[in-house]
Every structure is written in C-alpha cells, then in structure tokens.
Amino acid sequence: MSEVLEVVQAGWILGIETSCDDTAVAVLHDGEIVSSVVRSQTALHAPFGGVVPELAARSHDGEIADVIDEALVTAGRALDSFDAIAVTNGPGLPGSLMVGVATAQGLALASGVALIAVDHMEGHLFAAALEAPVELPAVVLLVSGGHTQIIRVNAPGRYELLGETIDDAAGEAFDKVARLLDLGYPGGPAIERCAVSGDPMSIPFPRGLLHDGLDFSFSGLKTSVRTYLGAHHDAGVGDVAASFQEAVVDVLVRKLERAIDVDVRSIVVGGGVAANASLRQRVSTLGRTKGLAAVLPALGLCTDNAAMIAAAGGFHLAKGEPGLRACDILPGRRLVL
Ligand code: KG4
Ligand code: ZN
C-alpha cells in the first residue's frame, strides 16, 4: 500500500503562527481543530499597500497574549495539559517571527510542555492534509505572498524541490498588480473580485518561463500590466484583472501538470493564493483529467493560520522528534533546498 501524508493523532497541540501579518493561535486535538483564532493586521497595513515589518512585529506583540487566551478559553483547555507547543520559526519577517517564538519558548518553559519549531511552508502543506489524507507521492504547489514552489512529497516528511520562482511570488504579483489597479490590499482577493466582471481572454499577458522547466517568473507579467495600463488609459479594470489572474493561474497549473509523472498519486495546493477560485477550479479539473486526487485546503485554511502549524507540529511530535527548550528564528528557512 502506498504511503499517506496525514494529520496524526498526537494529543493536544497548541499552534502559534506570527510569521507575517496574522497573529494566529489554534488548538488541535488528535488532528481535529478545537479552536483557531486568526487576528489579521490587514487594516493596519492597508494604508501602506503592503506589510510594514516594524508595525507587524509591534502588533503581534500587542495581540499575542489575548489571541492565546481566546484560543485556550474556546478550547476549554489549560496550557499545562498540552502535549506540545508548535511555533513557526521561519521563513518569515524576523521581528514577527521573534514574537511568536519568544512567546512559545516562554510558555514551554513555564509549563514544561515540549516545544516544536515548524516550517511555515510545511504548515501550508498540512493545511491540505487537514482537509483529507494525501496519498503519496504527491506534487504540491505552494503559493503564498512570499513563496512560489512546486515540491514533491515522496514519503511523509521527505520533500524534494522541483521548481520555484526566480523573482516575485505569485501572491506578491497579485498584491503588486492590485496596487497598479488601485484595488487595495491584500491584492489577491481584490483582484479575484474585480476579475468577475472582466474577460480573462481579453488581454494576452505573458506567461513567464512557460516552456522552460518548473521554475516560475512573475516580474515580467507585472511589468507587462504596468506597460499595458500606460498605453491604454481607457482599459477596463475588470478585463485587466481577469486577464492577469488568468495568466498567473494558467502558468501555475501548467507547471503543476508538467510536474506529474507516472508515480504521482495526488496533487495538492497550499498557501494564500490557494484561496483563488479560478486556481481551485483548474486544479480540480487537472485532478479529474489525470485521475488523481486533488487536495485543496478549506478556504479558511489557505491563508496564514495556526491550525496548519499545530498539524505540522503534531506530525513531528508523533515521529518522535524531541521537544526543544529553545529555538532560533530562521527568517530564510527553507523546507527543501
Ligand atoms: O499564505 P499567506 O496568507 O501569507 C504568506 O505566507 O505570504 O498568503 C498571502 C498571499 C497574499 O499575497 C494574498 O494576496 C494572496 O495570498 N491571496 C490570494 C487570494 N487570497 C489571498 N491570491 C489570489 N486569490 C485569492 N483569493
Ligand atoms: Zn503563509
């Protein structure tokens, strides 16, 4: 029988996630989400059109105790009854990561509960596993504000990097183009809403590196949108948004398809951009066409949350990894090199 990547029954896990601009804490019991609190800083950063690292760190610092309380009270659970505290220690913004890690270390020390340091991108993968067990080998498209990668999961915890962006991340492209179109922040949901009124085939924006391996490039696409807007002052915003979204989704899905070989049993998507309806639809269709399971995280678990961090932490705990007393932040942490 083939192996499966799944959320394991690892007792009570507290997850803490502060790598970017969401202060998130969750309680997981034997793989089931008991509570999951996400306090978003969107309103704080919106006037700047993107995340301001210093403001993000300060806001995490001000909110984290309250968010932990809310998650614990909702779960009706005291800290010292947990089996592990799982915290994101990278990749992410240094000041933001520091708040989560310092808090988790303090809680672990005070309660005697094991501390587990989780990779944020592995968390995004486990958001899909929270939806359904993933039959392996799987090819996984991880698309967030900071990362765009295709990885292959050969066995639980064994990852292989197949391709990644050489410049902007897919979510970053959404955010930058939304700014060009004055659609606000975060750009992904704003573009998706605006695209509904446009024709995705109206403007043939470029598909970076389409015929070239499994790496991605999105900076040329962003430049192309800017050039188009400069030359077409009467451009319909809906058409631009829809055509841009189509260009991103098209290249993501075609590369994902190329990564599938005869051994592959499932395809998985994770990260904030996995919330995009057009991407979800195309990936589901790809799964059906190839006869493979397409595992997509629940909508609320695509963007940053702590349930996915607790799930990844539970996986490491169940594997027998020892609890840490302390852990460093690793802003440039890479799941696979
Ligand atoms: O995973 P995430 O919450 O944070 C990072 O780890 O970066 O991803 C945030 C990114 C942002 O760039 C946001 O614009 C994008 O995900 N995003 C979307 C959608 N919802 C969020 N992109 C496209 N369509 C969406 N519906
Ligand atoms: Zn993320």
Coordinates of C-alpha atoms in Angstrom, one line a residue, residues 17-231:
E17 CA 1.9 31.5 14.0
T18 CA 3.2 35.1 13.6
S19 CA 5.5 34.9 10.6
C20 CA 3.9 37.7 8.6
D21 CA 0.8 39.8 9.4
D22 CA -1.6 37.4 11.0
T23 CA -1.5 36.7 14.8
A24 CA -2.8 33.2 14.9
V25 CA -3.2 30.6 17.6
A26 CA -5.0 27.2 17.4
V27 CA -5.8 24.2 19.5
L28 CA -5.7 20.8 17.8
H29 CA -6.8 17.5 19.4
D30 CA -5.8 14.3 17.7
G31 CA -5.9 16.1 14.4
E32 CA -9.2 17.8 14.9
I33 CA -9.4 21.6 15.1
V34 CA -10.8 22.6 18.5
S35 CA -10.2 26.3 18.2
S36 CA -8.5 28.5 15.6
V37 CA -8.1 32.2 16.1
V38 CA -6.7 34.5 13.4
R39 CA -6.3 38.2 14.2
S40 CA -5.5 39.8 10.9
Q41 CA -3.5 43.1 10.6
T42 CA -4.9 43.9 7.2
A43 CA -6.4 47.2 8.3
L44 CA -3.1 48.3 9.9
H45 CA -1.1 47.7 6.7
A46 CA -3.7 48.7 4.1
P47 CA -2.8 52.4 4.0
F48 CA 0.7 51.4 3.0
G49 CA -0.3 49.0 0.3
G50 CA 1.8 46.2 1.9
V51 CA 3.1 44.8 5.2
V52 CA 5.3 47.2 7.2
P53 CA 7.6 44.8 9.1
E54 CA 8.1 47.1 12.2
L55 CA 4.3 47.7 12.5
A56 CA 3.6 43.9 12.1
A57 CA 6.0 43.0 14.9
R58 CA 4.6 45.5 17.3
S59 CA 1.1 44.5 16.5
H60 CA 1.9 40.8 17.1
D61 CA 3.5 41.8 20.4
G62 CA 0.3 43.6 21.5
E63 CA -2.1 40.9 20.4
I64 CA -0.5 37.6 21.1
A65 CA -1.4 37.2 24.7
D66 CA -5.0 37.9 24.0
V67 CA -5.2 35.6 21.0
I68 CA -3.6 32.8 23.0
D69 CA -6.2 33.4 25.8
E70 CA -9.1 33.3 23.3
A71 CA -7.9 30.0 21.7
L72 CA -7.4 28.4 25.1
V73 CA -10.7 29.6 26.5
T74 CA -12.6 28.5 23.4
A75 CA -11.0 25.0 23.7
G76 CA -11.6 25.0 27.5
R77 CA -8.0 23.8 28.0
A78 CA -5.2 24.8 30.3
L79 CA -1.7 25.2 28.9
D80 CA -0.1 22.5 31.1
S81 CA -2.4 19.9 29.7
F82 CA -0.9 20.1 26.2
D83 CA 1.4 17.6 24.6
A84 CA 3.3 20.2 22.5
I85 CA 3.5 23.8 21.6
A86 CA 4.2 24.2 17.9
V87 CA 5.5 27.5 16.6
T88 CA 6.5 28.9 13.2
N89 CA 10.2 29.8 13.4
G90 CA 10.6 30.5 9.6
P91 CA 10.5 31.6 6.9
G92 CA 9.1 35.0 7.6
L93 CA 9.7 38.5 8.8
P94 CA 12.4 38.4 11.6
G95 CA 10.6 40.8 14.0
S96 CA 7.2 39.0 13.5
L97 CA 8.8 35.5 13.9
M98 CA 10.5 36.7 17.1
V99 CA 7.2 37.5 18.8
G100 CA 5.8 34.0 18.3
V101 CA 9.0 32.2 19.0
A102 CA 9.8 34.2 22.2
T103 CA 6.2 33.7 23.4
A104 CA 6.2 29.9 22.7
Q105 CA 9.5 29.5 24.4
G106 CA 8.3 31.3 27.5
L107 CA 5.1 29.2 27.6
A108 CA 7.0 25.9 27.1
L109 CA 9.5 26.8 29.8
A110 CA 6.8 27.8 32.3
S111 CA 4.5 24.8 31.6
G112 CA 7.1 22.1 30.9
V113 CA 5.3 21.3 27.6
A114 CA 7.5 20.3 24.6
L115 CA 8.4 23.0 22.1
I116 CA 8.4 22.2 18.3
A117 CA 9.7 24.6 15.7
V118 CA 7.7 24.4 12.5
D119 CA 8.5 25.5 8.9
H120 CA 5.7 27.8 7.7
M121 CA 5.6 26.2 4.2
E122 CA 5.3 22.7 5.7
G123 CA 2.4 24.3 7.6
H124 CA 0.7 25.3 4.4
L125 CA 1.1 21.7 3.1
F126 CA -0.6 20.4 6.3
A127 CA -3.5 22.8 5.7
A128 CA -4.4 20.5 2.8
A129 CA -3.8 17.3 4.9
L130 CA -6.3 18.8 7.4
E131 CA -8.9 18.5 4.6
A132 CA -8.0 14.9 3.5
P133 CA -5.2 12.4 3.8
V134 CA -2.8 12.9 0.8
E135 CA -1.7 9.7 -1.0
L136 CA 1.9 9.8 -1.9
P137 CA 3.9 10.5 -3.9
A138 CA 2.3 13.9 -4.3
V139 CA 3.2 17.1 -6.2
V140 CA 2.4 20.2 -4.2
L141 CA 2.1 23.8 -5.4
L142 CA 2.8 26.2 -2.6
V143 CA 1.7 29.7 -3.5
S144 CA 1.8 32.5 -0.9
G145 CA 2.8 36.1 -0.6
G146 CA 6.4 35.2 -0.1
H147 CA 6.9 31.9 -1.9
T148 CA 6.0 30.0 -5.0
Q149 CA 7.3 26.4 -5.2
I150 CA 6.5 23.1 -6.6
I151 CA 7.6 20.3 -4.3
R152 CA 7.2 16.6 -4.4
V153 CA 6.4 14.6 -1.3
N154 CA 7.9 11.2 -1.7
A155 CA 7.2 10.0 1.8
P156 CA 5.9 11.7 4.9
G157 CA 8.5 14.4 5.8
R158 CA 10.5 13.7 2.7
Y159 CA 10.4 16.7 0.3
E160 CA 12.0 17.4 -3.0
L161 CA 12.1 20.9 -4.6
L162 CA 11.0 20.7 -8.2
G163 CA 10.8 24.4 -9.0
E164 CA 10.4 27.8 -7.6
T165 CA 10.1 31.4 -8.6
I166 CA 13.2 33.2 -9.7
D167 CA 11.7 36.6 -8.8
D168 CA 8.3 37.5 -7.4
A169 CA 6.0 35.1 -5.6
A170 CA 2.5 34.5 -7.1
G171 CA 0.8 36.3 -4.2
E172 CA 3.3 39.1 -4.4
A173 CA 2.3 39.5 -8.1
F174 CA -1.4 39.7 -7.1
D175 CA -0.5 42.3 -4.5
K176 CA 1.6 44.5 -6.8
V177 CA -0.8 44.4 -9.7
A178 CA -3.7 45.3 -7.3
R179 CA -1.7 48.3 -6.3
L180 CA -1.3 49.3 -10.0
L181 CA -5.0 48.9 -10.4
D182 CA -5.8 50.8 -7.2
L183 CA -7.7 47.9 -5.8
G184 CA -6.3 47.9 -2.3
Y185 CA -4.5 45.4 -0.1
P186 CA -4.3 42.4 0.1
G187 CA -4.4 42.2 -3.7
G188 CA -5.4 38.6 -4.2
P189 CA -9.0 38.7 -3.0
A190 CA -9.4 42.3 -4.5
I191 CA -8.2 41.1 -8.0
E192 CA -10.4 38.0 -7.8
R193 CA -13.5 40.1 -7.0
C194 CA -12.7 42.6 -9.8
A195 CA -11.9 39.8 -12.3
V196 CA -15.5 38.5 -12.1
S197 CA -16.6 41.5 -14.3
G198 CA -13.9 41.0 -16.9
D199 CA -12.9 38.8 -19.8
P200 CA -9.9 36.6 -18.9
M201 CA -9.1 36.2 -22.6
S202 CA -9.2 39.9 -23.5
I203 CA -5.5 40.7 -22.9
P204 CA -2.8 38.2 -23.8
F205 CA -0.4 38.9 -20.8
P206 CA 2.8 36.9 -20.9
R207 CA 3.3 33.5 -19.2
G208 CA 6.8 33.7 -17.8
L209 CA 9.1 30.7 -18.4
L210 CA 6.1 28.7 -19.6
H211 CA 8.1 26.3 -21.7
D212 CA 11.1 26.3 -19.5
G213 CA 11.3 23.7 -16.7
L214 CA 9.4 24.1 -13.4
D215 CA 10.7 27.4 -12.2
F216 CA 8.4 30.5 -12.3
S217 CA 8.9 34.2 -13.1
F218 CA 6.2 36.8 -12.4
S219 CA 8.1 40.1 -12.5
G220 CA 7.7 40.4 -16.3
L221 CA 4.0 39.9 -16.0
K222 CA 3.7 42.7 -13.5
T223 CA 5.8 45.0 -15.8
S224 CA 3.6 44.0 -18.7
V225 CA 0.5 45.0 -16.8
R226 CA 2.1 48.4 -16.0
T227 CA 3.1 48.9 -19.6
Y228 CA -0.4 48.0 -20.8
L229 CA -2.1 50.4 -18.4
G230 CA 0.3 53.2 -19.6
A231 CA -0.7 52.6 -23.2

